[in-house]
CSV table of C-alpha atoms and ligand atoms in Angstrom, one decimal:
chain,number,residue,atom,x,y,z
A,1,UNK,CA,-26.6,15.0,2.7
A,2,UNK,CA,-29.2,12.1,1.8
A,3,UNK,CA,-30.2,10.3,4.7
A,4,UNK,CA,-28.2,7.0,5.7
A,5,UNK,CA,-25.2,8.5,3.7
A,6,UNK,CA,-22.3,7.5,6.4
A,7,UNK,CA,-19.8,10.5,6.5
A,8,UNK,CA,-16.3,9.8,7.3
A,9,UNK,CA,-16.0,11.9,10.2
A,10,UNK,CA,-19.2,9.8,11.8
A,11,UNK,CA,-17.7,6.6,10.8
A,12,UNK,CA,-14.7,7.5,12.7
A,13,UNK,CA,-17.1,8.4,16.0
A,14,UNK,CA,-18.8,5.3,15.7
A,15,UNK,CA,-15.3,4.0,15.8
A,16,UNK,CA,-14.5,5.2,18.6
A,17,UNK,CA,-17.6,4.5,21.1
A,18,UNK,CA,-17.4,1.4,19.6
A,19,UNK,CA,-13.4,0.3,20.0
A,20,UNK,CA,-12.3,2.1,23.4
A,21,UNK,CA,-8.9,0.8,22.8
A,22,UNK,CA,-8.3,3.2,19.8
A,23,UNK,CA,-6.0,6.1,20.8
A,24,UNK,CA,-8.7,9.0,21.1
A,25,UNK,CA,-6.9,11.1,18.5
A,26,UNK,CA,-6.5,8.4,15.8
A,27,UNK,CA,-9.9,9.4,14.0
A,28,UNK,CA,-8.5,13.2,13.9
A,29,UNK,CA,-5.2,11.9,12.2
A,30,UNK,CA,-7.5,10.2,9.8
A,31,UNK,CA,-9.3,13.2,9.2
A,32,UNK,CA,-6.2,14.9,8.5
A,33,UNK,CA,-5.1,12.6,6.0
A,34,UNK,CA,-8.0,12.9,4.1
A,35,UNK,CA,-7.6,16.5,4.0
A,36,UNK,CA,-4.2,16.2,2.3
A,37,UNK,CA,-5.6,13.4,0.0
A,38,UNK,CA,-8.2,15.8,-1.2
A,39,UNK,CA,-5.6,18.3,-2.2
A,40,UNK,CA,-3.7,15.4,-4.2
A,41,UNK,CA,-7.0,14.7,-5.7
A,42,UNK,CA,-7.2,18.0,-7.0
A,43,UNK,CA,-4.0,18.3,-8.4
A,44,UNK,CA,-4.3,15.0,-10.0
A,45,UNK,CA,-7.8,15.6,-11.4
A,46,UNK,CA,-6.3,18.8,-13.4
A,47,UNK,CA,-3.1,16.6,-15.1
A,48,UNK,CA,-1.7,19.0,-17.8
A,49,UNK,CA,-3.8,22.4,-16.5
A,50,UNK,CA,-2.2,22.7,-13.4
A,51,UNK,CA,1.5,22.2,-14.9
A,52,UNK,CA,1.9,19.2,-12.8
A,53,UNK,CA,2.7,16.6,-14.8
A,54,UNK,CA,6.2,15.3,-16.0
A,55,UNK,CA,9.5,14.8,-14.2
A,56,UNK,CA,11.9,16.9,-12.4
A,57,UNK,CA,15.8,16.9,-12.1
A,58,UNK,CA,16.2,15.0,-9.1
A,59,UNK,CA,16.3,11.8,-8.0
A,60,UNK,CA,14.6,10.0,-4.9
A,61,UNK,CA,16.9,7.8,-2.2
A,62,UNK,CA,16.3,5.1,-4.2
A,63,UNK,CA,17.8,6.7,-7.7
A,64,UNK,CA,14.2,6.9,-9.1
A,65,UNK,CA,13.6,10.1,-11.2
A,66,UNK,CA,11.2,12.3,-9.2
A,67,UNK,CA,7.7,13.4,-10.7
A,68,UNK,CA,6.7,16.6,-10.1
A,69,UNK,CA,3.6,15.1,-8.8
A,70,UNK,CA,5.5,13.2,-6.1
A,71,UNK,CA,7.3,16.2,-4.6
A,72,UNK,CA,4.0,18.3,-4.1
A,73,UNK,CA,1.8,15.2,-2.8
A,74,UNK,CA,4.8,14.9,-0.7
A,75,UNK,CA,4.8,18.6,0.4
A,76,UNK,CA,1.2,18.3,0.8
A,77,UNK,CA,1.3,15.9,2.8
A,78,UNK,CA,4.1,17.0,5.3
A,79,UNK,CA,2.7,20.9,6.0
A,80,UNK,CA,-1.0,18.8,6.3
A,81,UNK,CA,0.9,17.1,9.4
A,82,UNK,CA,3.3,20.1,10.3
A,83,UNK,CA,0.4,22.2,10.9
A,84,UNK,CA,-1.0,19.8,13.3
A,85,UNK,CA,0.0,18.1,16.3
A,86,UNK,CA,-0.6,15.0,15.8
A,87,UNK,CA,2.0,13.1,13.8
A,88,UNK,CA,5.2,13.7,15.5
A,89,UNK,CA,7.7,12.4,13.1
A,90,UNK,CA,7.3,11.9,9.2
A,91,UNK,CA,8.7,8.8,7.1
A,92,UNK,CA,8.7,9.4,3.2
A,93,UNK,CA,9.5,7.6,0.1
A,94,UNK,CA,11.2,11.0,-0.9
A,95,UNK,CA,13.2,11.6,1.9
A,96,UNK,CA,16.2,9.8,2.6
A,97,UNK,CA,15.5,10.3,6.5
A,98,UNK,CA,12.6,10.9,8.8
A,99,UNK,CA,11.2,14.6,9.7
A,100,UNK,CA,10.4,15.7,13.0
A,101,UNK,CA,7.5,17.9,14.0
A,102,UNK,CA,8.6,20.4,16.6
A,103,UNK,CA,5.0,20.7,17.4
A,104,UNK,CA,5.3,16.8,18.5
A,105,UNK,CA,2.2,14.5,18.6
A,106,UNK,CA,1.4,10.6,19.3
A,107,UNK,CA,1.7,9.2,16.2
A,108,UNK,CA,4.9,8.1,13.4
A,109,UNK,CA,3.2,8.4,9.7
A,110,UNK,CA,5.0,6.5,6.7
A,111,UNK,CA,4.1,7.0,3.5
A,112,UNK,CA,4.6,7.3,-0.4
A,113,UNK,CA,2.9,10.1,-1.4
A,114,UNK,CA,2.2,9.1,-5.2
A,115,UNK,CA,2.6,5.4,-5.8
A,116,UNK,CA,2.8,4.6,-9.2
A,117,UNK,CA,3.9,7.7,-10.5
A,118,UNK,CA,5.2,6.1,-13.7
A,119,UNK,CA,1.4,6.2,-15.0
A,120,UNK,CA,1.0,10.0,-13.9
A,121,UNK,CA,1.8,11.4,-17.6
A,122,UNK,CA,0.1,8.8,-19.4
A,123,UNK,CA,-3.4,9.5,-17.0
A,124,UNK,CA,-3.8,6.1,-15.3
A,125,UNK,CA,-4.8,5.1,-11.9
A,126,UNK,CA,-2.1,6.4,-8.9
A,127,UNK,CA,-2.3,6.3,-5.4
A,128,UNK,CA,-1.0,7.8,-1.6
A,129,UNK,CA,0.1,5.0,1.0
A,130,UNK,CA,0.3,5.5,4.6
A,131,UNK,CA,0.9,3.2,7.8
A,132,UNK,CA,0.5,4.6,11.3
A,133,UNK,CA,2.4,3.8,14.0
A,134,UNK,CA,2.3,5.0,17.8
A,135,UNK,CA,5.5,7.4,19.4
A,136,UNK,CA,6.2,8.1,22.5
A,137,UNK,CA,5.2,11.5,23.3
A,138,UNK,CA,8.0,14.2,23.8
A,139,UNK,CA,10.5,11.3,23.1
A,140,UNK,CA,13.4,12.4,21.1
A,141,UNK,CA,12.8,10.2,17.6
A,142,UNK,CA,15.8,8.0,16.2
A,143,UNK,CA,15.5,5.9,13.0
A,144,UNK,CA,14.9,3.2,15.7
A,145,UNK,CA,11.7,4.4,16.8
A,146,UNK,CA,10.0,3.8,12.7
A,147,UNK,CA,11.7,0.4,12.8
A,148,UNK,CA,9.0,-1.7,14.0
A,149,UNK,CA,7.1,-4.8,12.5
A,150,UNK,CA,3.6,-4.7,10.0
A,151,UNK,CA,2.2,-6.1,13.0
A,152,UNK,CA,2.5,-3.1,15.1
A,153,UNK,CA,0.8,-0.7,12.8
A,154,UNK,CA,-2.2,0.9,14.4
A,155,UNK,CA,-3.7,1.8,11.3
A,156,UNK,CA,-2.8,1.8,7.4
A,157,UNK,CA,-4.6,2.6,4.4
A,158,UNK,CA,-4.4,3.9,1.0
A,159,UNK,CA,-5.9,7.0,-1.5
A,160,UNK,CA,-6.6,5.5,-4.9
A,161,UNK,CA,-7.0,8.4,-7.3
A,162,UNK,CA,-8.8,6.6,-10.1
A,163,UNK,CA,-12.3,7.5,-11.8
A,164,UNK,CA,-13.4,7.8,-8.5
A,165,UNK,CA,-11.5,9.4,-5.9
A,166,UNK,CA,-11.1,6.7,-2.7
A,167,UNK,CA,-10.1,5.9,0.9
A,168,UNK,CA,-9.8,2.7,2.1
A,169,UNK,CA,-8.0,2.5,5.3
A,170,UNK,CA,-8.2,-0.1,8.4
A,171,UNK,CA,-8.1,0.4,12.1
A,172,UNK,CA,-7.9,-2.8,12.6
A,173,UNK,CA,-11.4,-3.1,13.1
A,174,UNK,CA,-12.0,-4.5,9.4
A,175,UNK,CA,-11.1,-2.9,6.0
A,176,UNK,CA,-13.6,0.0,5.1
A,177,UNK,CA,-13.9,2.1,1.7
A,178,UNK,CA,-15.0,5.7,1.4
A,179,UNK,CA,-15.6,7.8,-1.9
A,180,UNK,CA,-15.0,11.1,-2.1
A,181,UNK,CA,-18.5,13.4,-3.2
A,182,UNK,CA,-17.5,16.6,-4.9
A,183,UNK,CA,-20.6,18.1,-4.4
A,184,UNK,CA,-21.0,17.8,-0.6
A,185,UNK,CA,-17.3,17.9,-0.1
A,186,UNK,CA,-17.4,14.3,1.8
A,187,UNK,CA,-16.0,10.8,2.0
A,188,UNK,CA,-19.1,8.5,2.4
A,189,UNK,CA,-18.7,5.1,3.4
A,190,UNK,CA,-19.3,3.3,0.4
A,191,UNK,CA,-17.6,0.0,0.9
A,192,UNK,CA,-18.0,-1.0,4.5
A,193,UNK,CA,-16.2,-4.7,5.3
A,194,UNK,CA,-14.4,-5.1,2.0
A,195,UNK,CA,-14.1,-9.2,2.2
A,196,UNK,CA,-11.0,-10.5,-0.3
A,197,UNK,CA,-12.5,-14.0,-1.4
A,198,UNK,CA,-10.1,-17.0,-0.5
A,199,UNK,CA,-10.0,-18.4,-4.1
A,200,UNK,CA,-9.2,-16.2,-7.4
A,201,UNK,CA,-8.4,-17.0,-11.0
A,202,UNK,CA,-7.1,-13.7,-11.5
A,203,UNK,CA,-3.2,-12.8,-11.1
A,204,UNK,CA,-0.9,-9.5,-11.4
A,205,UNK,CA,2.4,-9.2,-12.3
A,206,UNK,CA,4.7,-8.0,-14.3
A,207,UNK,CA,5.7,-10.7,-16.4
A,208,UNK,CA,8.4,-9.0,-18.4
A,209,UNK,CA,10.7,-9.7,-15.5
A,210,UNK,CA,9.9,-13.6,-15.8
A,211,UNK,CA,13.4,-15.0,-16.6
A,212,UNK,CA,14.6,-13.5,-13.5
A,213,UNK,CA,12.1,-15.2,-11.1
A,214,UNK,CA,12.9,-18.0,-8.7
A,215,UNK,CA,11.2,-21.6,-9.5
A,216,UNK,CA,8.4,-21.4,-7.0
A,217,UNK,CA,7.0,-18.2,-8.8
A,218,UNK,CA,7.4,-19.3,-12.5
A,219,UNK,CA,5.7,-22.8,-11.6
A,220,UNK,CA,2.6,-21.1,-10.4
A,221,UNK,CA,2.1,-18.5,-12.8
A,222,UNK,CA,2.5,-21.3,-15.2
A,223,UNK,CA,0.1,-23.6,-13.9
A,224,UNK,CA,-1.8,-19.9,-14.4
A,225,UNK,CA,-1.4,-19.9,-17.5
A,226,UNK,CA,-1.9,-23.3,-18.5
A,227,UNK,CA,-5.1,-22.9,-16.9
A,228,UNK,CA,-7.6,-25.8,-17.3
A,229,UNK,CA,-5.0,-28.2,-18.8
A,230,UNK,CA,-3.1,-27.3,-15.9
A,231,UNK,CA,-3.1,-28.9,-12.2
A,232,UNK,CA,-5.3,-25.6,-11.3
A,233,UNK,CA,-8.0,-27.1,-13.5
A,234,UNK,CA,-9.6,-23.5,-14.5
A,235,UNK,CA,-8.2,-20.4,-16.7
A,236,UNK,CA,-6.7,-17.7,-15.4
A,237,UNK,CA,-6.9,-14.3,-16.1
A,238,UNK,CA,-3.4,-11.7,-15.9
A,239,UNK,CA,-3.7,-7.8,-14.9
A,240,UNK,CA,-0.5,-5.6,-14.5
A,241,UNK,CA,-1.5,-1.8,-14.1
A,242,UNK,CA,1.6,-1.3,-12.6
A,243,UNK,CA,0.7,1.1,-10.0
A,244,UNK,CA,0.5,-0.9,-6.5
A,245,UNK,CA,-2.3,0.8,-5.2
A,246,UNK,CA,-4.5,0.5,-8.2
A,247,UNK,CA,-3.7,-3.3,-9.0
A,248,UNK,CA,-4.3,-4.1,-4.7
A,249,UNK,CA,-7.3,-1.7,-5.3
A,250,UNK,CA,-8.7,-4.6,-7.9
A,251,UNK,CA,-8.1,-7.4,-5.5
A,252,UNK,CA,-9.6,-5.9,-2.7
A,253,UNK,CA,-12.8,-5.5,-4.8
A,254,UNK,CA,-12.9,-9.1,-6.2
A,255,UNK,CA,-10.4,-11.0,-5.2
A,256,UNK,CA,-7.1,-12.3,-7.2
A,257,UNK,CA,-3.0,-12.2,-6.2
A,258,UNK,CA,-0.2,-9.6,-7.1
A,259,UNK,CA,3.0,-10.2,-6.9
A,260,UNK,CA,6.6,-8.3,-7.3
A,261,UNK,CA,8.6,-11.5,-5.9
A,262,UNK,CA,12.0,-11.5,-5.3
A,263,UNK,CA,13.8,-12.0,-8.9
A,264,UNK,CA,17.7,-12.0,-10.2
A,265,UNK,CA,17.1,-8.7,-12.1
A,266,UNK,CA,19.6,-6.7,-10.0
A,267,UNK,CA,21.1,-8.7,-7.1
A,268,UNK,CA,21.8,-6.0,-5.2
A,269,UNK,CA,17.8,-5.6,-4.6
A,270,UNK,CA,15.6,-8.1,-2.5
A,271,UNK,CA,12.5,-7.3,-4.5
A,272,UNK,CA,11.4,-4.0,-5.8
A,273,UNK,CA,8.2,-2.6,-3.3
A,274,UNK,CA,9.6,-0.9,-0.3
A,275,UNK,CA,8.7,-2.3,3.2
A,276,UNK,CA,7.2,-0.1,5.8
A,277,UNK,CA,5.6,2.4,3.2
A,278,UNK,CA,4.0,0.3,0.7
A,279,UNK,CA,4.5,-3.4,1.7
A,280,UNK,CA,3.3,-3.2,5.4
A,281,UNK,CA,0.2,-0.8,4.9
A,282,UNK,CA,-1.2,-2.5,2.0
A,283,UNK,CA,-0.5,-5.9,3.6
A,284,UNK,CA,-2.1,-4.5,6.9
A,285,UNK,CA,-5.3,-3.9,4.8
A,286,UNK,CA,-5.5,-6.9,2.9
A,287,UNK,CA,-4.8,-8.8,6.1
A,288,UNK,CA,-7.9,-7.3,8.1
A,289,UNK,CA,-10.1,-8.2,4.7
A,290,UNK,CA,-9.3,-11.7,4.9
A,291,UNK,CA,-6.7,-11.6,2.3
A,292,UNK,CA,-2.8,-12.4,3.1
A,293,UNK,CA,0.6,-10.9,2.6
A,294,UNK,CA,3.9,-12.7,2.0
A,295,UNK,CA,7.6,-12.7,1.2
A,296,UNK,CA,6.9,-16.1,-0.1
A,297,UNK,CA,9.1,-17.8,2.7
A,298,UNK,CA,7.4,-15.6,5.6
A,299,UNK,CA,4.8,-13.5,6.4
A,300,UNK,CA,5.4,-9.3,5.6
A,301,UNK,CA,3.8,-8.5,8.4
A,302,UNK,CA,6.4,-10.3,11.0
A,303,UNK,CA,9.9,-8.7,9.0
A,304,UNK,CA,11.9,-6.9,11.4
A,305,UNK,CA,13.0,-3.7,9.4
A,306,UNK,CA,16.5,-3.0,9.3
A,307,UNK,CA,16.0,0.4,7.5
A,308,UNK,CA,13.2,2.7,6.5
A,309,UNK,CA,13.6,2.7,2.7
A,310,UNK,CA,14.0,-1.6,2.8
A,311,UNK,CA,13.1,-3.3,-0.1
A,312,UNK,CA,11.2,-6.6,0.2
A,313,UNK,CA,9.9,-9.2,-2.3
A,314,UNK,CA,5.5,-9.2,-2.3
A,315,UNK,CA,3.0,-11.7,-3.0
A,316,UNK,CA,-0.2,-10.4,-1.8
A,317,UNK,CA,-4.4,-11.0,-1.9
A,318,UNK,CA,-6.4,-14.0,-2.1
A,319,UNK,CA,-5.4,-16.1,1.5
A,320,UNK,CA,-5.7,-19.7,-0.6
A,321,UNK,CA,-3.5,-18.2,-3.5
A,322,UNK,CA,-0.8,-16.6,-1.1
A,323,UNK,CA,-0.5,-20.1,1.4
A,324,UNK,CA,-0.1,-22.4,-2.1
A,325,UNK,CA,2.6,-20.1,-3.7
A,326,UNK,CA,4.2,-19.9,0.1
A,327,UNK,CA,3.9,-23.8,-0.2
A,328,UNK,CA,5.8,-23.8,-3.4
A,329,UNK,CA,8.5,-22.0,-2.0
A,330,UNK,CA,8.8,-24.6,1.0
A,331,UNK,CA,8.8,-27.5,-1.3
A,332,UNK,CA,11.5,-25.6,-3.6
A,333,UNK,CA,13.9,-24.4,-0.2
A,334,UNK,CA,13.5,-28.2,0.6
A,335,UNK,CA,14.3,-29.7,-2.6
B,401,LIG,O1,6.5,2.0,-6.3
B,401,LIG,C1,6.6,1.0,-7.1
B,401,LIG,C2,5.7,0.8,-8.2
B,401,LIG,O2,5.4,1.9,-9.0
B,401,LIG,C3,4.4,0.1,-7.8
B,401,LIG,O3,3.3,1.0,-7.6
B,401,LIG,C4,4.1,-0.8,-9.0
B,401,LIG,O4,3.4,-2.0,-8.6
B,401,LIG,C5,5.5,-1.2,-9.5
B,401,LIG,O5,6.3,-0.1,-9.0
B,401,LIG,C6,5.5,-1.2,-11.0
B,401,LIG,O6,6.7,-1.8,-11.3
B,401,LIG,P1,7.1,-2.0,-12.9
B,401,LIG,O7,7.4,-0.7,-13.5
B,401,LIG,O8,8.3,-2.9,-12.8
B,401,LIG,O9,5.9,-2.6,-13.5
């Protein structure tokens, strides 16, 4: 290992000299999360060789077609914490309802094991995304126990499998980014203090769903797109990878705004992202960069859940961008 190269495991002891308040066995949850990403990793990396790609015949609790990928990042991830005794109940995008861990432990872990598995097949950027939050120790769980605001996440982070295989997680001591080197087996801290800037000219959304968007949201991406001749005085530039963790990824690295806002498309559905496993963690992160999460009429990180697989509109990244869109909506509920 090159000298000055920060290992994960030593940023997390630095971590917890540093911040006493951390519970003492939050760094070894990390540790085992990074364990179960590297497995994902893996299987991602071989696409067609390992037989992984493709869908199966089932369907998730929200009626979404299940990747093969998504089941075994999903199995992955619940033997990593099964075999352990630290997460002592498990929240999932492919479970309708929570897991328990006989073996018990201090902490709840909520997570979607492959976010954006729609670009699995076609080799593009997807991602695991996991909030942490306390349990009682050798409390029986309820649903009850996972339905607790952003705010009271203890930590949160995401794996991006992209070129580069990366964690970026928070504490809540700062957003911090770690690659993963296949030679010495390691995450290294690579991006330490990832800062979103305030201003952007970059947006991301998926703008074939713009005839079902409320006012506030087509008037700013408008402006957006009228650019300089526009009250925003400058051009904008649009991304859409569709794959949350990929397109947050971006803004995290240079700033800009994504949003899946509430629209008209189905009625039945407040917005598409899910609340406490992809909205609250990746809002949790942004948040301790700098950046800023929103429904558009209130902050994600204050939404009292009402169920574990929630649905909730997003507009997330660049603080200045979030509070002006925020102000549109005011100005639109008031009109
Ligand atoms: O889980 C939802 C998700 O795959 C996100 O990762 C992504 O941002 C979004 O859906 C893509 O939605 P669409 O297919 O409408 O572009």
């Amino acid at each position: 290992m090159p000298a000055g190269r920060t290992t994960l495991s030593e940023y997390l002891s630095q971590q917890s000299a540093q911040h006493l308040s951390l519970h003492p066995d939050l760094g070894s949850l990390v540790l085992e999360i990074a364990k179960a990403v590297q497995e994902i990793a893996l299987l991602t990396s071989q696409g067609a060789l390992a037989g992984v790609l493709g869908s199966l015949e089932s369907q998730n609790v929200q009626g979404e077609t299940q990747k093969k990928l998504d089941v075994l990042s999903d199995e992955i991830l619940i033997q990593t914490f099964r075999s352990g005794n630290l997460v002592a109940g498990i929240a999932s995008e492919e479970n309708d309802e929570p897991l328990s861990n006989p073996k018990g432990g201090s902490f709840l872990c909520l997570f979607d094991p492959l976010d954006g598995s729609s670009n699995i097949d076609v080799n593009v950027s997807v991602g695991t995304i996991f909030s942490i939050l306390s349990a009682t120790p050798n409390a029986t769980l309820t649903v009850g126990d996972y339905l607790r605001t952003g705010r009271q996440q203890i930590a949160a982070g995401y794996a991006i499998y992209g070129p580069a295989t990366m964690l970026v997680f928070s504490l809540g001591h700062g957003t911090h980014g770690f690659t993963f080197d296949a030679a010495s087996g390691e995450f290294i801290l690579t991006h330490p203090g990832i800062q979103v800037p305030a201003d952007t000219s970059e947006f991301a959304i998926n703008a074939s769903n713009e005839r079902f968007w409320e006012p506030p949201v087509s008037r700013y991406i408008s402006e957006c797109k009228q650019g300089k001749t526009s009250v925003r005085g400058r051009d904008f530039n649009m991304r859409w990878i569709a794959s949350m963790v990929a397109d947050v990824h971006r803004i995290l690295m240079r700033g800009g705004v994504f949003m899946y806002p509430k629209d008209t498309k189905d009625p039945s559905k407040p917005g598409r992202l899910r609340l406490m496993y992809e909205a609250n963690p990746m809002t949790f992160v942004v948040e301790q960069a700098g950046g800023l999460g929103s429904t558009g009429r209130q902050r994600i990180l204050d939404v009292q859940p009402e169920s574990i697989h929630q649905r909730i509109p997003v507009i997330l990244g660049s603080k200045n961008e979030v509070e002006r869109i925020e102000e549109y909506h005011r100005e639109h509920d008031r009109a």
